[in-house]
CSV table of C-alpha atoms in Angstrom, one decimal:
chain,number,residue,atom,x,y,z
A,1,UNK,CA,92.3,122.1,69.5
A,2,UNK,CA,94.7,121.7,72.3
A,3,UNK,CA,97.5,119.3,69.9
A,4,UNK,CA,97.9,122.6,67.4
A,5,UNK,CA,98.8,125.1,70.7
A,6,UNK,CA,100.6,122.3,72.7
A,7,UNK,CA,102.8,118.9,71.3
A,8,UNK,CA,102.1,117.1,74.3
A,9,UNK,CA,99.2,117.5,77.2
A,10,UNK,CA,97.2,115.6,79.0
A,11,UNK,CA,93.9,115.5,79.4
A,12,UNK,CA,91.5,115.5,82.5
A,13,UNK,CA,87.8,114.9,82.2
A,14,UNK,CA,85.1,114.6,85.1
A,15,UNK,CA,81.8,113.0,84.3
A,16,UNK,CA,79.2,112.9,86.3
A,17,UNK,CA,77.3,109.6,86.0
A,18,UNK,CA,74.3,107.6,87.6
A,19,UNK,CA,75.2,104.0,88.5
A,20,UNK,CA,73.7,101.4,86.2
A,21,UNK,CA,74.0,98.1,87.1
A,22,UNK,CA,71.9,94.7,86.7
A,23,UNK,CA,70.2,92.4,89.2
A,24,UNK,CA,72.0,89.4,87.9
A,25,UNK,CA,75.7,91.2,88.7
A,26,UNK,CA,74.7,92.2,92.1
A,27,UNK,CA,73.6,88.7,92.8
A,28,UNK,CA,76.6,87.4,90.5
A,29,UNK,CA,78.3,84.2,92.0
A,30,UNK,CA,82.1,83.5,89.9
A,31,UNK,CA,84.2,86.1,88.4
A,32,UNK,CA,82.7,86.8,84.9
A,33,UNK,CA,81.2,89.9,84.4
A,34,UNK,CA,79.7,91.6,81.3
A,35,UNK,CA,77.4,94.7,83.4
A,36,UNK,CA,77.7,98.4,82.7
A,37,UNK,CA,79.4,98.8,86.2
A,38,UNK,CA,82.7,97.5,84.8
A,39,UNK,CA,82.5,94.6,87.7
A,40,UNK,CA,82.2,97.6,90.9
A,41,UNK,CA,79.3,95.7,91.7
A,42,UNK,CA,79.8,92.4,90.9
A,43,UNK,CA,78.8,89.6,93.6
A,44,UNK,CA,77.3,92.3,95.8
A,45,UNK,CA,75.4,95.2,97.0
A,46,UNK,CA,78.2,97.4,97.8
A,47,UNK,CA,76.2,100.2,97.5
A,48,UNK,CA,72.5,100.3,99.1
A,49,UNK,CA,71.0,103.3,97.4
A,50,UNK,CA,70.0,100.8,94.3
A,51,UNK,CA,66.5,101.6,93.2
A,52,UNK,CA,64.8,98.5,90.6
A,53,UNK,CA,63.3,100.2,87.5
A,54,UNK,CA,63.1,97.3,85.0
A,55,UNK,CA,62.9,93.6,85.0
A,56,UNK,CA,66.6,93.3,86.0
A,57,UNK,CA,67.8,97.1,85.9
A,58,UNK,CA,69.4,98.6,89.0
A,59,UNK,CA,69.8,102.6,89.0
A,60,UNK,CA,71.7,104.5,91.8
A,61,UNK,CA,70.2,107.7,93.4
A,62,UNK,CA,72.7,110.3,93.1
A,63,UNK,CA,75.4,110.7,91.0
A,64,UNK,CA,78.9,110.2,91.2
A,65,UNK,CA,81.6,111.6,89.3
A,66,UNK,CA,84.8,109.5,87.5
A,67,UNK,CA,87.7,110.9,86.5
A,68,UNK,CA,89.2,110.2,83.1
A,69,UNK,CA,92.7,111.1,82.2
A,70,UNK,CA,94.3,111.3,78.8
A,71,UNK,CA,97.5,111.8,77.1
A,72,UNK,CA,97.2,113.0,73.8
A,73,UNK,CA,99.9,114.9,71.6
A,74,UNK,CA,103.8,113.6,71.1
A,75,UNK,CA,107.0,114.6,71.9
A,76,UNK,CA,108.8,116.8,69.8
């Protein structure tokens, strides 16, 4: 594990994802949001590769990729 070699590091992680989103946030009016896009989407189709596979369930073709970054470990 990195913390036993190093006291202090941080931590990058790229994931790949598919966008997942909802019809109701897309067509969302107001500022509350409670989707799996985090609000990206919200009010809008910012994005026009959205394919419908459910009732309400938006999917993206392609994939993107988000970075994560952590800082894990303490100063010595």
């Amino acid at each position: 594990m990195i913390a036993h070699d190093y006291p202090e590091a941080t931590v990058i992680v790229d994931v790949s994802v598919r966008g997942k989103c909802d019809i109701r946030c897309v067509q969302a009016r107001g500022d509350e949001c409670a989707c799996e896009c985090g609000g990206d989407n919200h009010g809008g189709l910012r994005n026009s590769n959205w394919t419908q596979v459910g009732e309400t369930t938006l999917v993206e073709n392609g994939e993107k990729t988000r970075r994560r970054t952590y800082k894990v470990g303490y100063a010595v």
